[in-house]
Coordinates of C-alpha atoms in Angstrom, one line a residue:
X1 CA -13.1 -42.7 84.3
X2 CA -11.1 -40.7 81.8
X3 CA -12.2 -42.8 78.8
X4 CA -15.9 -42.5 79.5
X5 CA -15.4 -38.8 80.0
X6 CA -13.5 -38.5 76.7
X7 CA -16.3 -40.3 74.9
X8 CA -18.9 -38.1 76.5
X9 CA -16.9 -35.0 75.5
X10 CA -16.4 -36.2 71.9
X11 CA -20.1 -37.2 71.5
X12 CA -20.8 -33.4 71.5
X13 CA -18.5 -32.7 68.6
X14 CA -20.2 -32.2 65.2
X15 CA -19.1 -34.7 62.6
X16 CA -17.0 -37.8 63.1
X17 CA -14.1 -38.2 65.6
X18 CA -12.1 -41.4 65.7
X19 CA -9.4 -42.2 68.1
X20 CA -6.9 -44.9 69.1
X21 CA -4.7 -44.9 72.3
X22 CA -2.6 -47.8 73.5
X23 CA 0.8 -49.2 74.3
X24 CA 2.9 -50.5 71.5
X25 CA 2.5 -54.2 70.8
X26 CA -0.5 -54.5 73.0
X27 CA -4.3 -54.2 72.6
X28 CA -5.5 -50.6 72.7
X29 CA -6.6 -49.0 76.0
X30 CA -9.2 -46.8 74.4
X31 CA -10.7 -46.5 70.9
X32 CA -13.5 -44.5 69.4
X33 CA -14.7 -45.5 65.9
X34 CA -11.2 -46.8 65.2
X35 CA -12.1 -48.3 61.8
X36 CA -14.2 -45.4 60.5
X37 CA -12.6 -44.1 57.3
X38 CA -11.6 -40.5 56.9
X39 CA -10.1 -38.6 54.0
X40 CA -6.4 -39.0 54.6
X41 CA -5.1 -35.5 53.9
X42 CA -1.4 -35.6 54.5
X43 CA -1.3 -38.5 56.9
X44 CA -0.9 -40.8 53.9
X45 CA 2.6 -39.4 53.6
X46 CA 3.7 -41.7 56.4
X47 CA 3.0 -44.7 54.2
X48 CA 4.8 -43.1 51.3
X49 CA 7.8 -42.7 53.6
X50 CA 7.7 -46.4 54.5
X51 CA 7.5 -47.4 50.9
X52 CA 10.5 -45.2 50.0
X53 CA 12.7 -46.7 52.7
X54 CA 11.6 -50.2 51.8
X55 CA 12.6 -49.5 48.2
X56 CA 16.0 -48.2 49.3
X57 CA 16.5 -51.3 51.4
X58 CA 15.8 -53.5 48.4
X59 CA 18.4 -51.6 46.4
X60 CA 15.7 -50.2 44.0
X61 CA 16.4 -46.6 45.0
X62 CA 19.4 -44.7 46.4
X63 CA 18.2 -42.1 48.9
X64 CA 21.2 -39.9 48.4
X65 CA 21.2 -39.8 44.5
X66 CA 19.8 -36.4 43.3
X67 CA 16.7 -36.7 41.1
X68 CA 15.0 -34.0 39.0
X69 CA 12.6 -31.8 40.8
X70 CA 9.7 -31.3 38.3
X71 CA 6.2 -30.2 38.9
X72 CA 4.4 -32.6 36.5
X73 CA 3.0 -36.0 37.4
X74 CA 1.0 -38.9 35.9
X75 CA -2.6 -39.1 37.1
X76 CA -3.9 -42.2 38.8
X77 CA -6.8 -42.1 36.4
X78 CA -5.8 -43.9 33.2
X79 CA -5.9 -41.6 30.2
X80 CA -6.1 -38.4 32.2
X81 CA -3.7 -35.6 31.4
X82 CA -0.7 -35.1 33.7
X83 CA -1.2 -32.8 36.6
X84 CA 0.8 -30.4 38.7
X85 CA 0.8 -28.9 42.2
X86 CA 0.0 -25.4 43.2
X87 CA 2.6 -23.6 45.2
X88 CA 0.1 -21.6 47.2
X89 CA -1.4 -24.9 48.4
X90 CA 1.9 -26.2 49.7
X91 CA 3.8 -25.7 52.9
X92 CA 7.4 -25.6 51.9
X93 CA 9.0 -23.1 49.6
X94 CA 12.3 -24.8 50.0
X95 CA 11.2 -27.6 47.6
X96 CA 9.8 -25.2 45.1
X97 CA 13.1 -23.4 45.1
X98 CA 14.6 -26.6 43.6
X99 CA 12.1 -26.8 40.7
X100 CA 14.1 -27.2 37.5
X101 CA 17.1 -28.5 39.5
X102 CA 17.5 -31.7 41.5
X103 CA 17.4 -32.9 45.1
X104 CA 18.2 -36.2 46.9
X105 CA 15.3 -38.4 47.7
X106 CA 16.2 -38.4 51.4
X107 CA 15.9 -34.6 51.5
X108 CA 12.6 -34.7 49.6
X109 CA 11.2 -37.4 52.0
X110 CA 12.2 -35.2 55.0
X111 CA 10.4 -32.2 53.5
X112 CA 7.4 -34.4 52.8
X113 CA 7.1 -35.1 56.5
X114 CA 8.5 -32.2 58.5
X115 CA 6.9 -29.5 56.3
X116 CA 4.3 -31.7 54.7
X117 CA 5.3 -30.6 51.2
X118 CA 2.8 -31.8 48.6
X119 CA 5.4 -31.3 45.8
X120 CA 7.9 -33.4 47.5
X121 CA 5.3 -36.1 48.2
X122 CA 4.3 -36.4 44.6
X123 CA 8.0 -36.6 43.5
X124 CA 8.7 -39.4 46.0
X125 CA 5.4 -41.1 45.1
X126 CA 6.4 -41.0 41.5
X127 CA 9.6 -42.8 42.4
X128 CA 8.1 -45.6 44.5
X129 CA 4.7 -46.1 42.8
X130 CA 1.2 -46.5 44.3
X131 CA 1.5 -50.4 44.6
X132 CA 4.6 -50.0 46.9
X133 CA 2.5 -47.6 49.2
X134 CA -0.3 -50.2 49.3
X135 CA 2.2 -52.8 50.3
X136 CA 3.5 -50.6 53.1
X137 CA 0.0 -50.2 54.4
X138 CA -0.5 -54.0 54.3
X139 CA 2.8 -54.8 56.0
X140 CA 1.9 -52.2 58.6
X141 CA -1.2 -54.1 59.5
X142 CA -3.7 -51.6 58.0
X143 CA -7.1 -53.0 57.1
X144 CA -8.9 -50.1 55.6
X145 CA -6.5 -47.4 54.5
X146 CA -6.0 -46.7 50.9
X147 CA -3.6 -44.4 49.0
X148 CA -5.1 -44.2 45.5
X149 CA -3.6 -41.1 44.1
X150 CA -1.1 -38.3 44.5
X151 CA -1.9 -34.9 46.0
X152 CA -3.9 -32.5 43.8
X153 CA -4.7 -35.3 41.2
X154 CA -8.1 -33.7 40.6
X155 CA -9.0 -35.9 37.6
X156 CA -8.6 -39.0 39.8
X157 CA -10.4 -37.4 42.7
X158 CA -13.4 -36.6 40.5
X159 CA -13.4 -40.2 39.3
X160 CA -13.7 -41.4 42.9
X161 CA -10.1 -42.4 43.4
X162 CA -9.1 -41.2 46.8
X163 CA -6.9 -41.5 49.9
X164 CA -8.4 -42.9 53.1
X165 CA -7.2 -43.7 56.6
X166 CA -8.5 -44.9 59.9
X167 CA -7.3 -44.2 63.4
X168 CA -6.5 -47.9 64.0
X169 CA -4.5 -48.2 60.7
X170 CA -2.4 -45.1 61.5
X171 CA -1.7 -46.3 65.0
X172 CA -0.6 -49.7 63.7
X173 CA 1.7 -48.2 61.0
X174 CA 3.4 -45.7 63.3
X175 CA 3.5 -48.1 66.2
X176 CA 5.1 -50.7 63.9
X177 CA 7.9 -48.3 63.1
X178 CA 8.6 -47.6 66.8
X179 CA 8.6 -51.4 67.5
X180 CA 10.6 -52.1 64.4
X181 CA 13.3 -49.7 65.4
X182 CA 14.0 -52.0 68.4
X183 CA 13.8 -55.4 66.7
X184 CA 13.2 -56.8 63.2
X185 CA 9.6 -56.5 62.0
X186 CA 7.6 -56.6 58.8
X187 CA 7.9 -53.0 57.8
X188 CA 11.6 -52.5 57.4
X189 CA 15.0 -53.3 59.1
X190 CA 15.6 -51.7 62.5
X191 CA 18.0 -49.1 61.1
X192 CA 15.4 -48.0 58.5
X193 CA 12.6 -47.8 61.0
X194 CA 14.9 -45.7 63.3
X195 CA 15.7 -43.4 60.4
X196 CA 12.0 -42.9 59.7
X197 CA 11.3 -42.2 63.3
X198 CA 14.0 -39.6 63.3
X199 CA 12.2 -37.8 60.4
X200 CA 8.8 -38.1 62.3
X201 CA 10.4 -36.7 65.5
X202 CA 11.5 -33.6 63.4
X203 CA 7.9 -32.7 62.5
X204 CA 7.6 -29.0 62.5
X205 CA 3.7 -28.8 62.4
X206 CA 3.1 -29.2 66.2
X207 CA -0.2 -27.5 66.6
X208 CA -2.4 -30.6 67.4
X209 CA -1.1 -33.7 69.2
X210 CA 2.3 -32.1 70.3
X211 CA 0.5 -29.0 71.6
X212 CA -1.2 -31.2 74.3
X213 CA 2.1 -32.5 75.6
X214 CA 4.6 -30.9 78.0
X215 CA 7.4 -29.0 76.2
X216 CA 10.2 -31.2 75.2
X217 CA 8.2 -34.4 75.1
X218 CA 9.4 -36.7 72.3
X219 CA 6.7 -37.5 69.8
X220 CA 7.1 -39.1 66.3
X221 CA 4.1 -37.9 64.4
X222 CA 2.4 -36.9 61.2
X223 CA -0.7 -34.7 60.9
X224 CA -2.9 -33.7 58.0
X225 CA -5.5 -31.2 57.3
X226 CA -7.8 -29.8 54.6
X227 CA -11.0 -27.9 55.1
X228 CA -13.3 -30.1 57.2
X229 CA -10.6 -32.6 58.1
X230 CA -7.8 -32.6 60.8
X231 CA -5.9 -35.6 61.9
X232 CA -3.0 -36.2 64.3
X233 CA -1.2 -39.5 64.5
X234 CA 1.9 -40.3 66.5
X235 CA 3.9 -42.3 69.0
X236 CA 4.7 -40.5 72.3
X237 CA 7.9 -41.4 74.2
X238 CA 7.5 -40.2 77.9
X239 CA 10.6 -40.2 80.0
X240 CA 8.7 -41.8 82.9
X241 CA 6.4 -44.3 81.1
X242 CA 6.5 -46.7 78.2
X243 CA 5.8 -45.2 74.7
X244 CA 2.2 -45.2 73.4
X245 CA 0.4 -44.7 70.1
X246 CA -2.2 -41.9 69.9
X247 CA -4.3 -41.1 66.8
X248 CA -7.2 -38.7 66.6
X249 CA -8.9 -38.3 63.2
X250 CA -11.6 -35.7 62.8
X251 CA -14.0 -35.0 60.0
X252 CA -15.8 -32.0 61.3
X253 CA -16.7 -28.4 60.6
X254 CA -14.4 -27.4 63.5
X255 CA -11.5 -28.0 61.0
X256 CA -11.8 -24.6 59.4
X257 CA -8.1 -24.0 58.7
X258 CA -9.1 -24.2 55.0
X259 CA -7.4 -25.8 52.0
X260 CA -4.6 -23.2 51.6
X261 CA -1.9 -25.3 53.1
X262 CA -1.1 -22.7 55.8
X263 CA -0.4 -23.7 59.3
X264 CA -3.6 -22.7 61.1
X265 CA -4.6 -23.5 64.6
X266 CA -8.3 -24.0 64.6
X267 CA -10.9 -25.6 66.9
X268 CA -10.1 -29.1 65.5
X269 CA -6.4 -28.5 66.5
X270 CA -7.4 -27.5 70.0
X271 CA -9.7 -30.5 70.2
X272 CA -6.9 -32.9 69.3
X273 CA -4.5 -31.1 71.7
X274 CA -7.0 -31.5 74.5
X275 CA -7.4 -35.3 73.8
X276 CA -3.6 -35.5 73.7
X277 CA -3.3 -33.7 77.1
X278 CA -5.9 -36.0 78.7
X279 CA -4.1 -39.1 77.5
X280 CA -0.8 -37.8 78.7
X281 CA -2.3 -37.4 82.1
X282 CA -3.3 -41.1 82.1
X283 CA 0.0 -42.3 80.6
X284 CA 0.8 -44.4 83.6
X285 CA -2.5 -46.2 83.5
X286 CA -2.5 -47.4 79.9
X287 CA -3.0 -51.2 79.5
X288 CA -0.2 -53.3 78.2

């Protein structure tokens, strides 16, 4: 069976590999350590996106009003000095080109996802606040994921304030967006969920989950990486089968792309792509 073969294959991988595969609104077909926590890397940006759209729905923020683009942020550690992002650690010079000027929140949120911009993430996070992101996780059905600080908040990190995800929580959050785009749900109105899916469909970092799919396959996804960590989380929309959630989280030495923020295809990327390809081959046999 494919799932036993996958488990046997992943048992040989050094470190921790978690996974979740299943139809939307149904029990998963296959999981592997689905509740094991991993450092979130940039996958936490999906929850920030949800928090932003919920704030816009409530009338607290206008996505199209330009706001200042500044590289200075409050630390999550009380009393710590303000911190800033490093451009060499980011993935999107387009946001840095706006420093000292302004940009609409909608554009910043898109750059946060499609290019995984750290600077854009911290600006958006400063607008919505950490409690709103925690609420997004809760409404998405997450049980263990935590967004405790912004990107590069080193004072908070050294104090033990961190960002964590699980494969099950990421699958529940992204699956909730896909379901919510079709009918009212707890995360946001259908129009907002559809708008968020459109951003996730436009993801430009496609070297892990998307690399395991046939060219042109629709996948709404967010990935994340730092040295020792590589995650891919998404919802795949086959033309010939119902959509399914797939998440692979790895904490492993195979993730050697490094902390430079560059798009690097490493062994962890290839591992996630291989899992994605095997699941795609079994897409007609998923329970649901």
